[in-house]
PDB file of C-alpha atoms in Angstrom:
ATOM      1  CA  MET I 282     132.885  74.784  48.850  1.00 36.00           C
ATOM      2  CA  PRO I 283     131.492  76.733  51.818  1.00 42.00           C
ATOM      3  CA  VAL I 284     127.734  77.163  52.007  1.00 45.00           C
ATOM      4  CA  GLU I 285     126.972  80.853  51.440  1.00 44.00           C
ATOM      5  CA  TYR I 286     124.186  82.909  53.025  1.00 46.00           C
ATOM      6  CA  PRO I 287     123.688  86.683  52.992  1.00 43.00           C
ATOM      7  CA  GLU I 288     126.649  88.305  54.808  1.00 47.00           C
ATOM      8  CA  LEU I 289     127.682  84.920  56.169  1.00 52.00           C
ATOM      9  CA  VAL I 290     129.960  82.145  54.936  1.00 49.00           C
ATOM     10  CA  ILE I 291     129.575  78.768  56.633  1.00 54.00           C
ATOM     11  CA  LYS I 292     132.912  76.970  56.593  1.00 48.00           C
ATOM     12  CA  TYR I 293     131.275  73.565  56.553  1.00 49.00           C
ATOM     13  CA  ASP I 294     129.116  71.734  54.016  1.00 57.00           C
ATOM     14  CA  GLY I 295     127.828  68.821  56.094  1.00 61.00           C
ATOM     15  CA  THR I 296     124.109  68.176  56.255  1.00 66.00           C
ATOM     16  CA  LEU I 297     123.782  67.855  60.042  1.00 91.00           C
ATOM     17  CA  LEU I 298     124.348  71.501  60.832  1.00 95.00           C
ATOM     18  CA  ALA I 299     122.649  72.712  64.010  1.00 97.00           C
ATOM     19  CA  GLY I 300     121.646  76.255  64.810  1.00 97.00           C
ATOM     20  CA  VAL I 301     121.835  77.114  68.509  1.00 98.00           C
ATOM     21  CA  ASP I 302     120.369  80.081  70.364  1.00 97.00           C
ATOM     22  CA  GLU I 303     119.143  81.080  73.821  1.00 97.00           C
ATOM     23  CA  VAL I 304     116.440  83.225  75.360  1.00 97.00           C
ATOM     24  CA  GLY I 305     116.283  84.639  78.846  1.00 97.00           C
ATOM     25  CA  ARG I 306     119.632  86.117  79.792  1.00 97.00           C
ATOM     26  CA  GLY I 307     118.149  89.441  80.833  1.00 97.00           C
ATOM     27  CA  PRO I 308     115.093  88.533  82.951  1.00 98.00           C
ATOM     28  CA  LEU I 309     115.152  88.583  86.738  1.00 98.00           C
ATOM     29  CA  ILE I 310     113.354  85.278  87.140  1.00 98.00           C
ATOM     30  CA  GLY I 311     113.271  81.732  85.832  1.00 98.00           C
ATOM     31  CA  ALA I 312     115.527  79.617  83.677  1.00 98.00           C
ATOM     32  CA  VAL I 313     117.620  80.584  80.696  1.00 98.00           C
ATOM     33  CA  VAL I 314     116.362  78.457  77.789  1.00 98.00           C
ATOM     34  CA  ALA I 315     118.388  77.235  74.810  1.00 98.00           C
ATOM     35  CA  ALA I 316     117.395  75.382  71.679  1.00 98.00           C
ATOM     36  CA  ALA I 317     119.289  73.518  68.968  1.00 98.00           C
ATOM     37  CA  VAL I 318     117.774  72.758  65.556  1.00 98.00           C
ATOM     38  CA  ILE I 319     118.938  70.744  62.555  1.00 97.00           C
ATOM     39  CA  LEU I 320     116.752  71.810  59.656  1.00 96.00           C
ATOM     40  CA  ASP I 321     115.869  69.483  56.794  1.00 95.00           C
ATOM     41  CA  PRO I 322     116.991  71.036  53.461  1.00 91.00           C
ATOM     42  CA  ALA I 323     114.240  69.062  51.737  1.00 92.00           C
ATOM     43  CA  ARG I 324     111.533  70.606  53.967  1.00 94.00           C
ATOM     44  CA  PRO I 325     112.297  74.319  54.349  1.00 93.00           C
ATOM     45  CA  VAL I 326     110.429  76.504  56.818  1.00 95.00           C
ATOM     46  CA  ASP I 327     109.595  79.935  55.416  1.00 92.00           C
ATOM     47  CA  GLY I 328     109.782  83.074  57.533  1.00 88.00           C
ATOM     48  CA  LEU I 329     112.486  82.080  60.004  1.00 90.00           C
ATOM     49  CA  GLY I 330     114.399  84.854  61.736  1.00 78.00           C
ATOM     50  CA  ASP I 331     114.965  86.685  64.983  1.00 78.00           C
ATOM     51  CA  SER I 332     112.188  85.552  67.316  1.00 82.00           C
ATOM     52  CA  LYS I 333     112.016  89.001  68.939  1.00 82.00           C
ATOM     53  CA  MET I 334     110.870  90.495  65.630  1.00 85.00           C
ATOM     54  CA  LEU I 335     107.881  88.147  65.308  1.00 91.00           C
ATOM     55  CA  THR I 336     104.460  88.303  66.904  1.00 92.00           C
ATOM     56  CA  SER I 337     103.600  85.723  69.531  1.00 93.00           C
ATOM     57  CA  ALA I 338     101.079  84.077  67.199  1.00 95.00           C
ATOM     58  CA  ARG I 339     103.632  83.905  64.384  1.00 95.00           C
ATOM     59  CA  ARG I 340     106.244  82.377  66.688  1.00 96.00           C
ATOM     60  CA  GLU I 341     103.778  79.724  67.837  1.00 96.00           C
ATOM     61  CA  HIS I 342     102.901  78.844  64.237  1.00 96.00           C
ATOM     62  CA  LEU I 343     106.547  78.653  63.183  1.00 97.00           C
ATOM     63  CA  ALA I 344     107.507  76.627  66.252  1.00 97.00           C
ATOM     64  CA  GLU I 345     104.922  74.002  65.336  1.00 98.00           C
ATOM     65  CA  GLU I 346     106.217  73.905  61.761  1.00 98.00           C
ATOM     66  CA  ILE I 347     109.840  73.645  62.934  1.00 98.00           C
ATOM     67  CA  ARG I 348     108.995  70.727  65.224  1.00 98.00           C
ATOM     68  CA  ASP I 349     107.183  69.014  62.354  1.00 98.00           C
ATOM     69  CA  LYS I 350     109.805  69.529  59.631  1.00 97.00           C
ATOM     70  CA  ALA I 351     113.218  69.617  61.342  1.00 97.00           C
ATOM     71  CA  LEU I 352     115.550  66.633  61.193  1.00 96.00           C
ATOM     72  CA  ALA I 353     116.173  67.161  64.918  1.00 97.00           C
ATOM     73  CA  PHE I 354     115.445  69.724  67.598  1.00 98.00           C
ATOM     74  CA  ALA I 355     115.923  70.010  71.334  1.00 98.00           C
ATOM     75  CA  VAL I 356     115.108  72.565  74.010  1.00 98.00           C
ATOM     76  CA  ALA I 357     117.007  72.668  77.312  1.00 98.00           C
ATOM     77  CA  GLU I 358     117.539  75.072  80.169  1.00 98.00           C
ATOM     78  CA  ALA I 359     119.653  76.086  83.119  1.00 98.00           C
ATOM     79  CA  SER I 360     117.619  76.899  86.206  1.00 98.00           C
ATOM     80  CA  ALA I 361     117.586  80.094  88.238  1.00 98.00           C
ATOM     81  CA  LEU I 362     119.551  78.229  90.912  1.00 98.00           C
ATOM     82  CA  GLU I 363     122.208  77.248  88.356  1.00 98.00           C
ATOM     83  CA  ILE I 364     122.327  80.836  87.119  1.00 98.00           C
ATOM     84  CA  ASP I 365     122.990  82.015  90.667  1.00 98.00           C
ATOM     85  CA  GLU I 366     125.655  79.360  91.173  1.00 98.00           C
ATOM     86  CA  LEU I 367     127.459  79.688  87.833  1.00 98.00           C
ATOM     87  CA  ASN I 368     126.547  83.242  86.659  1.00 98.00           C
ATOM     88  CA  ILE I 369     124.368  83.916  83.631  1.00 98.00           C
ATOM     89  CA  TYR I 370     127.192  83.582  81.077  1.00 98.00           C
ATOM     90  CA  HIS I 371     128.200  80.087  82.134  1.00 98.00           C
ATOM     91  CA  ALA I 372     124.609  78.991  82.761  1.00 98.00           C
ATOM     92  CA  THR I 373     123.667  80.066  79.228  1.00 98.00           C
ATOM     93  CA  HIS I 374     126.429  77.906  77.782  1.00 98.00           C
ATOM     94  CA  LEU I 375     125.342  75.023  80.012  1.00 98.00           C
ATOM     95  CA  ALA I 376     121.814  75.240  78.607  1.00 98.00           C
ATOM     96  CA  MET I 377     123.215  75.320  75.067  1.00 98.00           C
ATOM     97  CA  ARG I 378     125.370  72.246  75.668  1.00 98.00           C
ATOM     98  CA  ARG I 379     122.371  70.397  77.073  1.00 98.00           C
ATOM     99  CA  ALA I 380     120.314  71.223  73.986  1.00 98.00           C
ATOM    100  CA  ILE I 381     123.123  70.134  71.652  1.00 98.00           C
ATOM    101  CA  ASP I 382     123.584  66.879  73.574  1.00 98.00           C
ATOM    102  CA  ALA I 383     119.867  66.095  73.274  1.00 98.00           C
ATOM    103  CA  LEU I 384     119.810  66.231  69.455  1.00 98.00           C
ATOM    104  CA  LYS I 385     119.065  62.933  67.727  1.00 97.00           C
ATOM    105  CA  PRO I 386     120.677  62.566  65.256  1.00 96.00           C
ATOM    106  CA  SER I 387     123.666  64.415  66.676  1.00 96.00           C
ATOM    107  CA  ALA I 388     124.958  67.589  65.068  1.00 97.00           C
ATOM    108  CA  GLU I 389     128.177  67.519  63.040  1.00 95.00           C
ATOM    109  CA  TYR I 390     128.685  71.288  63.079  1.00 95.00           C
ATOM    110  CA  LEU I 391     127.265  74.161  65.148  1.00 96.00           C
ATOM    111  CA  LEU I 392     126.227  77.699  64.322  1.00 96.00           C
ATOM    112  CA  VAL I 393     125.796  79.495  67.640  1.00 97.00           C
ATOM    113  CA  ASP I 394     124.220  82.905  68.013  1.00 97.00           C
ATOM    114  CA  GLY I 395     126.549  85.410  69.647  1.00 96.00           C
ATOM    115  CA  ASN I 396     130.309  85.876  69.807  1.00 95.00           C
ATOM    116  CA  ARG I 397     131.333  82.807  71.833  1.00 95.00           C
ATOM    117  CA  LEU I 398     130.974  79.057  71.399  1.00 97.00           C
ATOM    118  CA  PRO I 399     129.561  77.160  74.407  1.00 97.00           C
ATOM    119  CA  GLY I 400     132.545  74.857  74.836  1.00 95.00           C
ATOM    120  CA  HIS I 401     131.045  71.771  73.193  1.00 96.00           C
ATOM    121  CA  HIS I 402     133.127  69.066  71.526  1.00 95.00           C
ATOM    122  CA  VAL I 403     131.207  69.458  68.245  1.00 96.00           C
ATOM    123  CA  PRO I 404     133.031  71.998  66.060  1.00 94.00           C
ATOM    124  CA  GLY I 405     131.320  75.194  65.030  1.00 95.00           C
ATOM    125  CA  GLN I 406     131.396  78.943  64.781  1.00 94.00           C
ATOM    126  CA  ALA I 407     129.803  81.811  66.644  1.00 96.00           C
ATOM    127  CA  VAL I 408     127.672  84.147  64.551  1.00 96.00           C
ATOM    128  CA  VAL I 409     126.859  87.625  65.838  1.00 95.00           C
ATOM    129  CA  LYS I 410     123.149  88.376  65.279  1.00 93.00           C
ATOM    130  CA  GLY I 411     122.955  84.879  63.859  1.00 94.00           C
ATOM    131  CA  ASP I 412     119.217  84.501  64.430  1.00 91.00           C
ATOM    132  CA  ALA I 413     118.662  87.023  61.640  1.00 91.00           C
ATOM    133  CA  ARG I 414     121.452  85.647  59.442  1.00 92.00           C
ATOM    134  CA  HIS I 415     120.922  81.891  59.263  1.00 94.00           C
ATOM    135  CA  PRO I 416     117.628  79.970  59.264  1.00 95.00           C
ATOM    136  CA  ALA I 417     118.805  77.221  61.637  1.00 96.00           C
ATOM    137  CA  ILE I 418     119.751  79.784  64.294  1.00 96.00           C
ATOM    138  CA  GLY I 419     116.474  81.608  63.688  1.00 96.00           C
ATOM    139  CA  ALA I 420     114.608  78.338  64.212  1.00 97.00           C
ATOM    140  CA  ALA I 421     116.447  77.752  67.489  1.00 97.00           C
ATOM    141  CA  SER I 422     115.640  81.298  68.582  1.00 96.00           C
ATOM    142  CA  ILE I 423     111.937  80.699  67.959  1.00 97.00           C
ATOM    143  CA  LEU I 424     111.788  77.389  69.837  1.00 98.00           C
ATOM    144  CA  ALA I 425     113.653  78.839  72.814  1.00 98.00           C
ATOM    145  CA  LYS I 426     111.454  81.951  72.921  1.00 97.00           C
ATOM    146  CA  VAL I 427     108.214  79.950  72.740  1.00 97.00           C
ATOM    147  CA  ALA I 428     109.386  77.606  75.498  1.00 98.00           C
ATOM    148  CA  ARG I 429     110.495  80.382  77.829  1.00 98.00           C
ATOM    149  CA  ASP I 430     107.343  82.447  77.249  1.00 97.00           C
ATOM    150  CA  ALA I 431     105.255  79.378  78.114  1.00 98.00           C
ATOM    151  CA  GLN I 432     107.127  79.110  81.406  1.00 98.00           C
ATOM    152  CA  MET I 433     106.344  82.752  82.168  1.00 98.00           C
ATOM    153  CA  LEU I 434     102.656  82.232  81.405  1.00 98.00           C
ATOM    154  CA  THR I 435     102.587  79.309  83.826  1.00 98.00           C
ATOM    155  CA  LEU I 436     104.273  81.469  86.452  1.00 98.00           C
ATOM    156  CA  HIS I 437     101.717  84.217  85.776  1.00 98.00           C
ATOM    157  CA  GLU I 438      98.886  81.797  86.546  1.00 98.00           C
ATOM    158  CA  ARG I 439     100.449  81.109  89.941  1.00 98.00           C
ATOM    159  CA  PHE I 440     101.436  84.709  90.743  1.00 98.00           C
ATOM    160  CA  PRO I 441      99.283  87.069  88.642  1.00 98.00           C
ATOM    161  CA  ASP I 442     100.165  90.177  90.674  1.00 98.00           C
ATOM    162  CA  TYR I 443     103.692  90.206  89.236  1.00 98.00           C
ATOM    163  CA  GLY I 444     102.542  90.567  85.614  1.00 98.00           C
ATOM    164  CA  PHE I 445     104.740  87.866  84.118  1.00 98.00           C
ATOM    165  CA  ALA I 446     102.408  87.378  81.138  1.00 97.00           C
ATOM    166  CA  ARG I 447     103.184  90.942  80.065  1.00 97.00           C
ATOM    167  CA  HIS I 448     106.872  91.503  80.814  1.00 97.00           C
ATOM    168  CA  LYS I 449     108.094  87.874  80.706  1.00 97.00           C
ATOM    169  CA  GLY I 450     110.335  88.443  83.716  1.00 98.00           C
ATOM    170  CA  TYR I 451     112.344  91.335  82.299  1.00 98.00           C
ATOM    171  CA  PRO I 452     113.115  94.259  84.637  1.00 98.00           C
ATOM    172  CA  THR I 453     110.314  96.536  83.449  1.00 98.00           C
ATOM    173  CA  PRO I 454     108.877  99.234  85.728  1.00 98.00           C
ATOM    174  CA  GLU I 455     105.893  96.940  86.380  1.00 98.00           C
ATOM    175  CA  HIS I 456     108.103  94.038  87.429  1.00 98.00           C
ATOM    176  CA  LEU I 457     110.352  96.207  89.588  1.00 98.00           C
ATOM    177  CA  ALA I 458     107.333  97.739  91.303  1.00 97.00           C
ATOM    178  CA  ALA I 459     105.894  94.280  92.021  1.00 97.00           C
ATOM    179  CA  LEU I 460     109.246  93.175  93.431  1.00 97.00           C
ATOM    180  CA  GLU I 461     109.293  96.186  95.726  1.00 96.00           C
ATOM    181  CA  ARG I 462     105.681  95.686  96.784  1.00 96.00           C
ATOM    182  CA  LEU I 463     105.530  91.890  97.092  1.00 96.00           C
ATOM    183  CA  GLY I 464     109.120  90.752  97.459  1.00 96.00           C
ATOM    184  CA  PRO I 465     111.042  88.141  95.446  1.00 97.00           C
ATOM    185  CA  LEU I 466     109.714  84.668  94.693  1.00 97.00           C
ATOM    186  CA  SER I 467     111.771  81.510  95.028  1.00 96.00           C
ATOM    187  CA  GLU I 468     112.036  81.470  91.218  1.00 97.00           C
ATOM    188  CA  HIS I 469     113.760  84.868  91.111  1.00 98.00           C
ATOM    189  CA  ARG I 470     117.480  85.011  90.329  1.00 98.00           C
ATOM    190  CA  ARG I 471     118.908  85.976  93.675  1.00 98.00           C
ATOM    191  CA  THR I 472     122.242  87.296  92.365  1.00 98.00           C
ATOM    192  CA  PHE I 473     120.633  89.798  89.976  1.00 98.00           C
ATOM    193  CA  ALA I 474     120.906  93.289  91.470  1.00 97.00           C
ATOM    194  CA  PRO I 475     117.202  94.303  91.692  1.00 97.00           C
ATOM    195  CA  VAL I 476     116.330  90.966  93.314  1.00 98.00           C
ATOM    196  CA  LYS I 477     119.340  91.040  95.611  1.00 97.00           C
ATOM    197  CA  ARG I 478     118.373  94.518  96.839  1.00 95.00           C
ATOM    198  CA  GLN I 479     114.837  93.382  97.685  1.00 95.00           C
ATOM    199  CA  LEU I 480     116.074  90.241  99.449  1.00 93.00           C
ATOM    200  CA  GLU I 481     118.023  92.476 101.794  1.00 89.00           C
ATOM    201  CA  LEU I 482     114.792  94.297 102.693  1.00 85.00           C
ATOM    202  CA  PHE I 483     112.422  91.342 103.075  1.00 71.00           C
TER     203      PHE I 483
END
């Protein structure tokens, strides 16, 4: 029998089912971060869901609980350089495969947020808006978001004039104005249009 969740039927009943999600496709700077999580049915984590809908404090609390209770979890990334070399689509799937490969024990089935699988040998299915539809994907979303936000806070400490603590690298008016005023950093994604335009001027 398939395992049923609201609006979602999982065509697999194995216990080592990993949720996979990414954060950071849209920003102009830094890595794209992916996470994979195998939850423990005997130790559920309440309140899992789309990380974007949670406060920072709530994400931090849930991330700690996920790391404590999950059967396995892993966070991996593809760098800004890899994004520029591969493009963001392929770099995102690279980060996902790295996270899946790092799981111990290994996953037997994958639930991947989005509409495409990352090309891993472990079977699975893509789930559109999966972070709000399955707890394992929601858990992965939270771990990836917490990890990427931490990277942006570290970058903010080094370059406070860019405002990374506030916009997390996304192309907000503040970030675009800082790019125009100060120029791109080495961590910026050089193939992304706003960065590419400024590189031509500096």
